[in-house]
mmCIF file of C-alpha atoms and ligand atoms in Angstrom:
data_model
loop_
_atom_site.group_PDB
_atom_site.id
_atom_site.type_symbol
_atom_site.label_atom_id
_atom_site.label_comp_id
_atom_site.label_asym_id
_atom_site.label_seq_id
_atom_site.Cartn_x
_atom_site.Cartn_y
_atom_site.Cartn_z
ATOM 1 C CA UNK U 311 -11.341 11.922 20.524
ATOM 2 C CA UNK U 312 -10.700 8.844 22.723
ATOM 3 C CA UNK U 313 -9.647 5.921 20.467
ATOM 4 C CA UNK U 314 -10.601 2.346 21.536
ATOM 5 C CA UNK U 315 -7.637 0.179 21.094
ATOM 6 C CA UNK U 316 -8.735 -3.418 20.370
ATOM 7 C CA UNK U 317 -6.108 -6.211 21.279
ATOM 8 C CA UNK U 318 -8.312 -8.789 22.555
ATOM 9 C CA UNK U 319 -9.674 -10.261 19.313
ATOM 10 C CA UNK U 320 -12.884 -11.818 20.743
ATOM 11 C CA UNK U 321 -15.877 -12.079 18.734
ATOM 12 C CA UNK U 322 -17.581 -9.739 20.934
ATOM 13 C CA UNK U 323 -14.714 -7.052 20.374
ATOM 14 C CA UNK U 324 -14.918 -7.279 16.674
ATOM 15 C CA UNK U 325 -18.770 -6.797 16.630
ATOM 16 C CA UNK U 326 -18.208 -3.735 18.737
ATOM 17 C CA UNK U 327 -15.982 -2.391 15.987
ATOM 18 C CA UNK U 328 -18.559 -3.344 13.299
ATOM 19 C CA UNK U 329 -21.263 -1.547 15.194
ATOM 20 C CA UNK U 330 -18.844 1.577 15.278
ATOM 21 C CA UNK U 331 -18.844 1.567 11.348
ATOM 22 C CA UNK U 332 -22.729 0.833 11.191
ATOM 23 C CA UNK U 333 -23.122 4.166 13.308
ATOM 24 C CA UNK U 334 -20.893 6.119 10.866
ATOM 25 C CA UNK U 335 -17.558 6.054 12.905
ATOM 26 C CA UNK U 336 -14.124 5.382 11.658
ATOM 27 C CA UNK U 337 -12.262 2.094 12.578
ATOM 28 C CA UNK U 338 -8.729 1.155 11.602
ATOM 29 C CA UNK U 339 -8.472 -2.515 10.660
ATOM 30 C CA UNK U 340 -5.811 -5.058 9.693
ATOM 31 C CA UNK U 341 -5.544 -6.568 6.263
ATOM 32 C CA UNK U 342 -2.770 -8.885 4.812
ATOM 33 C CA UNK U 343 -1.433 -6.001 2.709
ATOM 34 C CA UNK U 344 -1.417 -2.768 4.984
ATOM 35 C CA UNK U 345 -3.833 -1.615 7.802
ATOM 36 C CA UNK U 346 -6.907 0.196 6.541
ATOM 37 C CA UNK U 347 -9.042 3.023 7.871
ATOM 38 C CA UNK U 348 -12.701 2.322 7.332
ATOM 39 C CA UNK U 349 -16.085 4.118 7.187
ATOM 40 C CA UNK U 350 -19.329 2.869 5.655
ATOM 41 C CA UNK U 351 -19.136 3.505 1.711
ATOM 42 C CA UNK U 352 -22.726 4.732 1.634
ATOM 43 C CA UNK U 353 -22.435 7.502 4.030
ATOM 44 C CA UNK U 354 -20.874 10.916 2.636
ATOM 45 C CA UNK U 355 -20.382 12.069 5.988
ATOM 46 C CA UNK U 356 -18.643 9.193 7.470
ATOM 47 C CA UNK U 357 -16.462 8.998 4.407
ATOM 48 C CA UNK U 358 -15.491 12.581 4.593
ATOM 49 C CA UNK U 359 -14.259 11.995 8.175
ATOM 50 C CA UNK U 360 -11.733 9.511 6.648
ATOM 51 C CA UNK U 361 -10.121 12.322 4.599
ATOM 52 C CA UNK U 362 -10.140 14.634 7.671
ATOM 53 C CA UNK U 363 -8.461 12.030 9.860
ATOM 54 C CA UNK U 364 -5.697 11.324 7.305
ATOM 55 C CA UNK U 365 -5.235 14.688 6.029
ATOM 56 C CA UNK U 366 -5.786 13.326 2.546
ATOM 57 C CA UNK U 367 -6.742 15.289 -0.501
ATOM 58 C CA UNK U 368 -10.286 14.466 -1.534
ATOM 59 C CA UNK U 369 -9.489 13.960 -5.246
ATOM 60 C CA UNK U 370 -7.932 10.689 -4.399
ATOM 61 C CA UNK U 371 -10.611 7.939 -4.394
ATOM 62 C CA UNK U 372 -10.891 5.224 -1.835
ATOM 63 C CA UNK U 373 -11.255 1.395 -2.239
ATOM 64 C CA UNK U 374 -14.546 -0.405 -1.117
ATOM 65 C CA UNK U 375 -13.828 -3.359 0.978
ATOM 66 C CA UNK U 376 -16.388 -6.321 1.169
ATOM 67 C CA UNK U 377 -16.170 -9.505 3.113
ATOM 68 C CA UNK U 378 -17.326 -11.903 0.224
ATOM 69 C CA UNK U 379 -16.797 -11.727 -3.502
ATOM 70 C CA UNK U 380 -20.272 -13.006 -3.902
ATOM 71 C CA UNK U 381 -21.392 -9.373 -2.833
ATOM 72 C CA UNK U 382 -19.307 -7.627 -5.624
ATOM 73 C CA UNK U 383 -22.509 -6.697 -7.432
ATOM 74 C CA UNK U 384 -23.663 -4.705 -4.541
ATOM 75 C CA UNK U 385 -20.889 -2.059 -5.180
ATOM 76 C CA UNK U 386 -19.971 -2.705 -8.994
ATOM 77 C CA UNK U 387 -21.966 -3.331 -12.159
ATOM 78 C CA UNK U 388 -21.067 -4.849 -15.568
ATOM 79 C CA UNK U 389 -18.651 -7.279 -14.084
ATOM 80 C CA UNK U 390 -17.019 -8.759 -17.123
ATOM 81 C CA UNK U 391 -16.263 -12.768 -17.356
ATOM 82 C CA UNK U 392 -12.487 -11.778 -16.816
ATOM 83 C CA UNK U 393 -13.283 -9.812 -13.592
ATOM 84 C CA UNK U 394 -15.348 -12.785 -12.335
ATOM 85 C CA UNK U 395 -12.492 -15.247 -13.302
ATOM 86 C CA UNK U 396 -10.038 -13.083 -11.346
ATOM 87 C CA UNK U 397 -12.340 -13.006 -8.322
ATOM 88 C CA UNK U 398 -12.658 -16.625 -8.471
ATOM 89 C CA UNK U 399 -8.836 -17.315 -8.577
ATOM 90 C CA UNK U 400 -7.526 -14.425 -6.201
ATOM 91 C CA UNK U 401 -10.144 -13.340 -3.857
ATOM 92 C CA UNK U 402 -9.984 -13.301 -0.995
ATOM 93 C CA UNK U 403 -6.539 -11.645 -1.513
ATOM 94 C CA UNK U 404 -4.068 -8.650 -2.036
ATOM 95 C CA UNK U 405 -6.127 -7.565 -5.100
ATOM 96 C CA UNK U 406 -8.308 -4.574 -6.017
ATOM 97 C CA UNK U 407 -10.460 -4.697 -9.166
ATOM 98 C CA UNK U 408 -11.528 -1.341 -10.846
ATOM 99 C CA UNK U 409 -14.975 -1.953 -12.113
ATOM 100 C CA UNK U 410 -18.114 0.336 -13.124
ATOM 101 C CA UNK U 411 -19.564 1.513 -9.744
ATOM 102 C CA UNK U 412 -23.108 1.266 -8.602
ATOM 103 C CA UNK U 413 -25.041 4.180 -8.024
ATOM 104 C CA UNK U 414 -25.384 3.628 -4.183
ATOM 105 C CA UNK U 415 -21.468 4.233 -3.987
ATOM 106 C CA UNK U 416 -21.006 7.929 -3.025
ATOM 107 C CA UNK U 417 -19.041 10.210 -5.220
ATOM 108 C CA UNK U 418 -17.011 11.091 -2.131
ATOM 109 C CA UNK U 419 -15.680 7.492 -2.252
ATOM 110 C CA UNK U 420 -14.848 7.575 -5.864
ATOM 111 C CA UNK U 421 -13.925 11.090 -5.993
ATOM 112 C CA UNK U 422 -16.422 11.640 -8.577
ATOM 113 C CA UNK U 423 -15.105 8.754 -11.125
ATOM 114 C CA UNK U 424 -17.623 6.195 -12.652
ATOM 115 C CA UNK U 425 -15.536 3.377 -11.432
ATOM 116 C CA UNK U 426 -14.983 1.717 -8.079
ATOM 117 C CA UNK U 427 -12.204 -0.125 -6.586
ATOM 118 C CA UNK U 428 -13.410 -3.317 -4.890
ATOM 119 C CA UNK U 429 -11.220 -5.535 -2.510
ATOM 120 C CA UNK U 430 -11.886 -8.682 -0.499
ATOM 121 C CA UNK U 431 -9.071 -8.994 1.946
ATOM 122 C CA UNK U 432 -7.956 -12.403 2.990
ATOM 123 C CA UNK U 433 -7.257 -11.453 6.494
ATOM 124 C CA UNK U 434 -9.453 -13.418 8.708
ATOM 125 C CA UNK U 435 -9.866 -10.765 11.614
ATOM 126 C CA UNK U 436 -10.513 -8.251 8.673
ATOM 127 C CA UNK U 437 -13.253 -10.512 7.008
ATOM 128 C CA UNK U 438 -14.943 -10.866 10.408
ATOM 129 C CA UNK U 439 -14.991 -7.265 10.886
ATOM 130 C CA UNK U 440 -16.376 -6.451 7.608
ATOM 131 C CA UNK U 441 -19.008 -9.055 7.943
ATOM 132 C CA UNK U 442 -20.073 -7.725 11.403
ATOM 133 C CA UNK U 443 -20.307 -4.211 9.896
ATOM 134 C CA UNK U 444 -22.919 -5.461 7.450
ATOM 135 C CA UNK U 445 -22.160 -2.625 5.113
ATOM 136 C CA UNK U 446 -19.462 -2.014 2.233
ATOM 137 C CA UNK U 447 -16.573 -0.320 3.935
ATOM 138 C CA UNK U 448 -14.617 2.340 2.136
ATOM 139 C CA UNK U 449 -10.841 2.572 3.372
ATOM 140 C CA UNK U 450 -7.439 3.903 2.324
ATOM 141 C CA UNK U 451 -4.513 2.863 4.111
ATOM 142 C CA UNK U 452 -4.403 3.751 7.732
ATOM 143 C CA UNK U 453 -1.350 6.317 7.750
ATOM 144 C CA UNK U 454 -1.284 9.980 7.964
ATOM 145 C CA UNK U 455 -1.282 11.166 4.319
ATOM 146 C CA UNK U 456 2.284 11.201 3.120
ATOM 147 C CA UNK U 457 3.747 8.644 5.762
ATOM 148 C CA UNK U 458 4.657 5.192 4.785
ATOM 149 C CA UNK U 459 1.726 2.913 4.912
ATOM 150 C CA UNK U 460 1.309 1.219 8.058
ATOM 151 C CA UNK U 461 1.992 -2.486 8.304
ATOM 152 C CA UNK U 462 1.900 -3.144 11.958
ATOM 153 C CA UNK U 463 -0.623 -1.779 14.927
ATOM 154 C CA UNK U 464 2.040 0.561 16.375
ATOM 155 C CA UNK U 465 2.382 2.301 13.270
ATOM 156 C CA UNK U 466 -1.402 2.994 13.264
ATOM 157 C CA UNK U 467 -1.434 3.918 16.920
ATOM 158 C CA UNK U 468 1.351 6.358 16.232
ATOM 159 C CA UNK U 469 -0.437 8.104 13.352
ATOM 160 C CA UNK U 470 -4.106 7.905 14.144
ATOM 161 C CA UNK U 471 -4.496 7.664 17.956
ATOM 162 C CA UNK U 472 -6.863 10.191 19.031
ATOM 163 C CA UNK U 473 -8.177 10.885 15.371
ATOM 164 C CA UNK U 474 -10.428 7.712 14.941
ATOM 165 C CA UNK U 475 -12.961 5.800 17.079
ATOM 166 C CA UNK U 476 -11.254 2.381 17.072
ATOM 167 C CA UNK U 477 -8.177 0.546 16.232
ATOM 168 C CA UNK U 478 -8.105 -3.144 15.625
ATOM 169 C CA UNK U 479 -4.516 -4.619 16.413
ATOM 170 C CA UNK U 480 -3.682 -7.836 14.864
ATOM 171 C CA UNK U 481 -0.034 -8.140 14.382
ATOM 172 C CA UNK U 482 1.940 -7.532 11.328
ATOM 173 C CA UNK U 483 0.556 -7.421 7.895
ATOM 174 C CA UNK U 484 2.155 -10.447 5.928
ATOM 175 C CA UNK U 485 2.390 -8.941 2.269
ATOM 176 C CA UNK U 486 3.641 -5.489 3.376
ATOM 177 C CA UNK U 487 2.730 -3.662 0.329
ATOM 178 C CA UNK U 488 -0.666 -2.501 -0.797
ATOM 179 C CA UNK U 489 -3.024 -4.566 -3.082
ATOM 180 C CA UNK U 490 -2.502 -4.941 -6.824
ATOM 181 C CA UNK U 491 -4.974 -2.587 -8.519
ATOM 182 C CA UNK U 492 -6.166 -3.793 -11.880
ATOM 183 C CA UNK U 493 -8.471 -1.735 -14.056
ATOM 184 C CA UNK U 494 -10.849 -4.291 -15.484
ATOM 185 C CA UNK U 495 -13.038 -1.807 -17.503
ATOM 186 C CA UNK U 496 -10.771 -1.617 -20.783
ATOM 187 C CA UNK U 497 -10.024 -4.317 -23.381
ATOM 188 C CA UNK U 498 -6.860 -5.511 -21.616
ATOM 189 C CA UNK U 499 -6.640 -5.746 -17.814
ATOM 190 C CA UNK U 500 -4.361 -3.056 -16.825
ATOM 191 C CA UNK U 501 -2.117 -2.955 -13.547
ATOM 192 C CA UNK U 502 -2.341 0.587 -12.125
ATOM 193 C CA UNK U 503 -0.495 -0.245 -8.963
ATOM 194 C CA UNK U 504 1.828 -3.198 -8.512
ATOM 195 C CA UNK U 505 1.339 -5.602 -5.648
ATOM 196 C CA UNK U 506 1.267 -9.190 -4.235
ATOM 197 C CA UNK U 507 -0.649 -10.430 -7.510
ATOM 198 C CA UNK U 508 1.695 -10.081 -10.434
ATOM 199 C CA UNK U 509 1.274 -9.507 -14.043
ATOM 200 C CA UNK U 510 1.971 -13.189 -14.753
ATOM 201 C CA UNK U 511 -0.698 -13.959 -12.327
ATOM 202 C CA UNK U 512 -3.344 -11.911 -14.147
ATOM 203 C CA UNK U 513 -2.194 -13.287 -17.559
ATOM 204 C CA UNK U 514 -2.492 -16.760 -16.224
ATOM 205 C CA UNK U 515 -6.206 -15.979 -15.754
ATOM 206 C CA UNK U 516 -7.079 -13.478 -18.463
ATOM 207 C CA UNK U 517 -4.651 -14.496 -21.101
ATOM 208 C CA UNK U 518 -3.624 -10.852 -21.299
ATOM 209 C CA UNK U 519 -2.619 -8.075 -19.114
ATOM 210 C CA UNK U 520 -0.367 -5.064 -19.103
ATOM 211 C CA UNK U 521 1.089 -2.356 -16.605
ATOM 212 C CA UNK U 522 -0.189 1.269 -16.840
ATOM 213 C CA UNK U 523 2.605 3.221 -18.357
ATOM 214 C CA UNK U 524 3.038 5.477 -15.167
ATOM 215 C CA UNK U 525 3.910 2.787 -12.853
ATOM 216 C CA UNK U 526 7.698 3.156 -12.866
ATOM 217 C CA UNK U 527 8.122 6.751 -13.364
ATOM 218 C CA UNK U 528 7.322 9.976 -11.556
ATOM 219 C CA UNK U 529 4.015 11.550 -12.172
ATOM 220 C CA UNK U 530 4.050 15.530 -12.909
ATOM 221 C CA UNK U 531 1.410 17.145 -10.793
ATOM 222 C CA UNK U 532 -0.429 18.372 -13.842
ATOM 223 C CA UNK U 533 -1.005 15.030 -15.389
ATOM 224 C CA UNK U 534 -4.089 13.149 -14.879
ATOM 225 C CA UNK U 535 -2.872 9.478 -14.142
ATOM 226 C CA UNK U 536 -5.692 6.754 -14.246
ATOM 227 C CA UNK U 537 -5.047 5.998 -10.569
ATOM 228 C CA UNK U 538 -5.115 9.443 -8.866
ATOM 229 C CA UNK U 539 -3.094 8.359 -5.969
ATOM 230 C CA UNK U 540 -0.099 7.749 -8.007
ATOM 231 C CA UNK U 541 0.417 11.535 -8.421
ATOM 232 C CA UNK U 542 1.114 11.939 -4.747
ATOM 233 C CA UNK U 543 4.603 11.724 -2.867
ATOM 234 C CA UNK U 544 3.780 8.501 -1.186
ATOM 235 C CA UNK U 545 5.793 6.567 1.354
ATOM 236 C CA UNK U 546 8.207 9.133 1.856
ATOM 237 C CA UNK U 547 10.171 9.017 5.237
ATOM 238 C CA UNK U 548 11.847 12.205 6.646
ATOM 239 C CA UNK U 549 15.237 10.718 5.588
ATOM 240 C CA UNK U 550 16.432 11.128 2.103
ATOM 241 C CA UNK U 551 16.276 7.742 0.345
ATOM 242 C CA UNK U 552 18.471 6.934 -2.596
ATOM 243 C CA UNK U 553 17.958 3.535 -4.586
ATOM 244 C CA UNK U 554 20.997 1.785 -6.002
ATOM 245 C CA UNK U 555 20.025 -0.541 -8.577
ATOM 246 C CA UNK U 556 21.854 -2.981 -10.766
ATOM 247 C CA UNK U 557 24.085 -6.135 -10.409
ATOM 248 C CA UNK U 558 24.447 -7.075 -6.648
ATOM 249 C CA UNK U 559 28.282 -6.649 -6.688
ATOM 250 C CA UNK U 560 28.381 -3.333 -8.307
ATOM 251 C CA UNK U 561 25.442 -2.034 -6.121
ATOM 252 C CA UNK U 562 27.187 -3.044 -2.893
ATOM 253 C CA UNK U 563 30.426 -1.310 -4.008
ATOM 254 C CA UNK U 564 28.487 1.771 -4.834
ATOM 255 C CA UNK U 565 26.722 1.780 -1.599
ATOM 256 C CA UNK U 566 30.184 1.375 0.421
ATOM 257 C CA UNK U 567 31.650 4.383 -1.478
ATOM 258 C CA UNK U 568 28.501 6.776 -0.943
ATOM 259 C CA UNK U 569 28.163 5.607 2.715
ATOM 260 C CA UNK U 570 31.870 6.561 3.321
ATOM 261 C CA UNK U 571 31.188 10.049 1.600
ATOM 262 C CA UNK U 572 28.198 10.776 3.917
ATOM 263 C CA UNK U 573 29.887 9.607 6.974
ATOM 264 C CA UNK U 574 32.829 11.911 6.363
ATOM 265 C CA UNK U 575 30.419 15.012 6.559
ATOM 266 C CA UNK U 576 28.921 13.711 9.771
ATOM 267 C CA UNK U 577 25.613 12.341 8.312
ATOM 268 C CA UNK U 578 23.777 9.536 9.936
ATOM 269 C CA UNK U 579 23.572 6.773 7.360
ATOM 270 C CA UNK U 580 21.065 3.883 6.948
ATOM 271 C CA UNK U 581 21.448 0.819 4.683
ATOM 272 C CA UNK U 582 18.537 -1.403 3.343
ATOM 273 C CA UNK U 583 20.191 -4.206 1.657
ATOM 274 C CA UNK U 584 20.111 -8.122 1.514
ATOM 275 C CA UNK U 585 23.290 -8.692 3.378
ATOM 276 C CA UNK U 586 24.750 -6.853 6.317
ATOM 277 C CA UNK U 587 27.538 -5.199 4.303
ATOM 278 C CA UNK U 588 29.150 -4.009 7.540
ATOM 279 C CA UNK U 589 30.374 -0.709 6.148
ATOM 280 C CA UNK U 590 29.681 1.196 9.363
ATOM 281 C CA UNK U 591 26.144 2.160 8.702
ATOM 282 C CA UNK U 592 24.294 3.688 11.855
ATOM 283 C CA UNK U 593 21.411 1.577 11.079
ATOM 284 C CA UNK U 594 21.345 -1.580 8.843
ATOM 285 C CA UNK U 595 18.091 -3.167 7.862
ATOM 286 C CA UNK U 596 17.959 -6.607 6.081
ATOM 287 C CA UNK U 597 15.751 -6.590 3.058
ATOM 288 C CA UNK U 598 15.369 -10.353 3.572
ATOM 289 C CA UNK U 599 16.257 -13.274 1.158
ATOM 290 C CA UNK U 600 13.741 -12.392 -1.890
ATOM 291 C CA UNK U 601 11.318 -9.658 -2.950
ATOM 292 C CA UNK U 602 8.360 -11.223 -0.940
ATOM 293 C CA UNK U 603 10.405 -10.654 2.270
ATOM 294 C CA UNK U 604 11.585 -7.240 1.037
ATOM 295 C CA UNK U 605 8.058 -6.147 0.460
ATOM 296 C CA UNK U 606 6.885 -7.528 3.788
ATOM 297 C CA UNK U 607 9.640 -5.550 5.731
ATOM 298 C CA UNK U 608 9.826 -2.234 3.427
ATOM 299 C CA UNK U 609 7.458 0.063 5.049
ATOM 300 C CA UNK U 610 8.377 -0.577 8.585
ATOM 301 C CA UNK U 611 11.921 -0.158 7.712
ATOM 302 C CA UNK U 612 11.368 3.343 6.366
ATOM 303 C CA UNK U 613 9.696 4.366 9.592
ATOM 304 C CA UNK U 614 12.576 2.630 11.543
ATOM 305 C CA UNK U 615 15.134 4.798 9.836
ATOM 306 C CA UNK U 616 12.978 7.898 10.934
ATOM 307 C CA UNK U 617 12.832 6.800 14.404
ATOM 308 C CA UNK U 618 16.654 6.494 14.587
ATOM 309 C CA UNK U 619 17.025 10.008 13.114
ATOM 310 C CA UNK U 620 18.820 8.716 10.017
ATOM 311 C CA UNK U 621 19.638 11.519 7.392
ATOM 312 C CA UNK U 622 20.211 9.292 4.346
ATOM 313 C CA UNK U 623 19.165 5.886 3.432
ATOM 314 C CA UNK U 624 20.828 3.800 0.685
ATOM 315 C CA UNK U 625 18.590 1.033 -0.461
ATOM 316 C CA UNK U 626 19.891 -1.764 -2.622
ATOM 317 C CA UNK U 627 17.652 -2.971 -5.496
ATOM 318 C CA UNK U 628 19.481 -6.085 -7.239
ATOM 319 C CA UNK U 629 16.705 -8.559 -7.514
ATOM 320 C CA UNK U 630 14.552 -7.740 -10.504
ATOM 321 C CA UNK U 631 11.645 -10.077 -10.861
ATOM 322 C CA UNK U 632 7.883 -9.685 -11.311
ATOM 323 C CA UNK U 633 7.233 -9.543 -7.545
ATOM 324 C CA UNK U 634 10.020 -7.068 -7.620
ATOM 325 C CA UNK U 635 7.971 -4.716 -9.337
ATOM 326 C CA UNK U 636 5.958 -3.626 -6.224
ATOM 327 C CA UNK U 637 9.057 -3.166 -4.301
ATOM 328 C CA UNK U 638 10.738 -1.120 -6.836
ATOM 329 C CA UNK U 639 7.447 0.953 -7.285
ATOM 330 C CA UNK U 640 7.496 1.816 -3.739
ATOM 331 C CA UNK U 641 11.257 2.279 -3.213
ATOM 332 C CA UNK U 642 11.174 4.612 -6.286
ATOM 333 C CA UNK U 643 8.415 6.701 -4.505
ATOM 334 C CA UNK U 644 10.123 6.740 -1.124
ATOM 335 C CA UNK U 645 13.295 7.963 -2.943
ATOM 336 C CA UNK U 646 11.280 10.630 -5.066
ATOM 337 C CA UNK U 647 12.716 8.706 -8.011
ATOM 338 C CA UNK U 648 16.354 9.291 -6.991
ATOM 339 C CA UNK U 649 17.853 6.166 -8.422
ATOM 340 C CA UNK U 650 21.426 5.364 -9.241
ATOM 341 C CA UNK U 651 21.962 2.661 -11.975
ATOM 342 C CA UNK U 652 25.232 0.749 -11.471
ATOM 343 C CA UNK U 653 26.532 -2.325 -13.455
HETATM 344 O O1 LIG Y 1352 -4.169 -2.854 0.097
HETATM 345 C C1 LIG Y 1352 -5.057 -2.008 -0.065
HETATM 346 O O2 LIG Y 1352 -5.256 -1.682 -1.218
HETATM 347 C C2 LIG Y 1352 -5.067 -0.931 1.078
HETATM 348 C C3 LIG Y 1352 -5.867 -1.742 2.144
HETATM 349 C C4 LIG Y 1352 -6.314 -0.867 3.329
HETATM 350 O O3 LIG Y 1352 -6.785 -2.369 1.497
HETATM 351 N N1 LIG Y 1352 -5.729 0.210 0.706
HETATM 352 C C5 LIG Y 1352 -5.018 1.312 0.134
HETATM 353 O O4 LIG Y 1352 -5.778 2.309 -0.135
HETATM 354 O O5 LIG Y 1352 -3.935 1.108 -0.220
HETATM 355 P P1 LIG Y 1352 -5.127 3.629 -0.735
HETATM 356 O O6 LIG Y 1352 -6.182 4.498 -0.352
HETATM 357 O O7 LIG Y 1352 -3.837 3.843 0.334
HETATM 358 O O8 LIG Y 1352 -4.865 3.552 -2.087
HETATM 359 C C6 LIG Y 1352 -5.870 3.426 -2.973
HETATM 360 C C7 LIG Y 1352 -5.491 3.612 -4.321
HETATM 361 C C8 LIG Y 1352 -5.231 5.080 -4.690
HETATM 362 O O9 LIG Y 1352 -4.015 5.187 -5.237
HETATM 363 C C9 LIG Y 1352 -6.298 5.533 -5.468
HETATM 364 O O10 LIG Y 1352 -6.154 6.504 -6.335
HETATM 365 C C10 LIG Y 1352 -6.619 4.255 -6.068
HETATM 366 O O11 LIG Y 1352 -6.586 3.286 -5.235
HETATM 367 N N2 LIG Y 1352 -8.184 4.262 -6.666
HETATM 368 C C11 LIG Y 1352 -9.150 3.914 -5.787
HETATM 369 N N3 LIG Y 1352 -10.450 4.021 -6.652
HETATM 370 C C12 LIG Y 1352 -9.939 4.008 -7.942
HETATM 371 C C13 LIG Y 1352 -10.537 3.997 -9.094
HETATM 372 N N4 LIG Y 1352 -11.877 4.040 -9.166
HETATM 373 N N5 LIG Y 1352 -9.982 4.121 -10.171
HETATM 374 C C14 LIG Y 1352 -8.614 4.254 -10.193
HETATM 375 N N6 LIG Y 1352 -7.838 4.250 -9.006
HETATM 376 C C15 LIG Y 1352 -8.419 4.202 -7.927
HETATM 377 MG MG1 LIG Y 1353 -2.225 4.745 0.910
#
């Protein structure tokens, strides 16, 4: 398949991408979290092609994207007062609400669930594209299944060129981790996947909120988590990743020790940490000055380590705050939960 690469973001080209969606095609598009791979949400056949292009298991439901919060009732019903308040405060933005689905949303999108994830991205190019398609757009992240989510056009091109109809290129995603998913169908708003909207943010609007218990631990394959995607090994680069967590000085000492050990047996070692520790890593990538910057660079760093044939990556996690939960969740997954705690 020839893939149309759209770099010139004119109204006309964005309309062209909208037309492809209307006709049942696949378009990869930018959002402020990560790039998405979209198809019209009311077409079984179009949605099935997403799973094919990504190599994604079909028991993992997709999020439905719309250009404007006022259209939420086109895809969801029984939208609670709390859900409306959340949309008022945080939409458009890095947020997905789990709501009761409308019957027009295909079972292929929701993997047979009675609920649907609804998201209104903030990215301007994305909203223009969604508006021009004129339909709700079902989309997962635009990576091959099992690869880190794409946060730059070159990641999408590497994974999906030749497998989709078009790719809209609009620079780096600013948030860098996927949207916060909040289940709004129960008594207490429950965060199923942490992201740019934090627990405190939700509490500030709804007065209460909690994390789903699965967020920071591994999911056994025979468990049935509320957010089906959580059971898959996501975000895993080819390199082995180890998270070193604890107080900064202790973490850095541990990384130095582990790095020297690996170097002695001839491994190529990567370090992802706040400051260049200059211990002779083959590739050092800075995790920035805070967890927001860490989130923004995490997925591209994981891809970079693979490009440079790194065997093992030591990742520092020393800044535990509510934004850091989103980073930690992705890091733990990348590491297959291999975490060393030091003090
Ligand atoms: O930021 C994002 O959310 C990006 C951009 C493209 O919007 N999308 C994204 O999609 O991360 P994806 O498919 O990679 O992750 C969607 C997650 C999966 O873990 C899936 O299980 C969960 O959302 N999900 C979707 N519908 C759900 C539902 N009805 N109930 C519970 N979880 C749901
Ligand atoms: Mg994904």
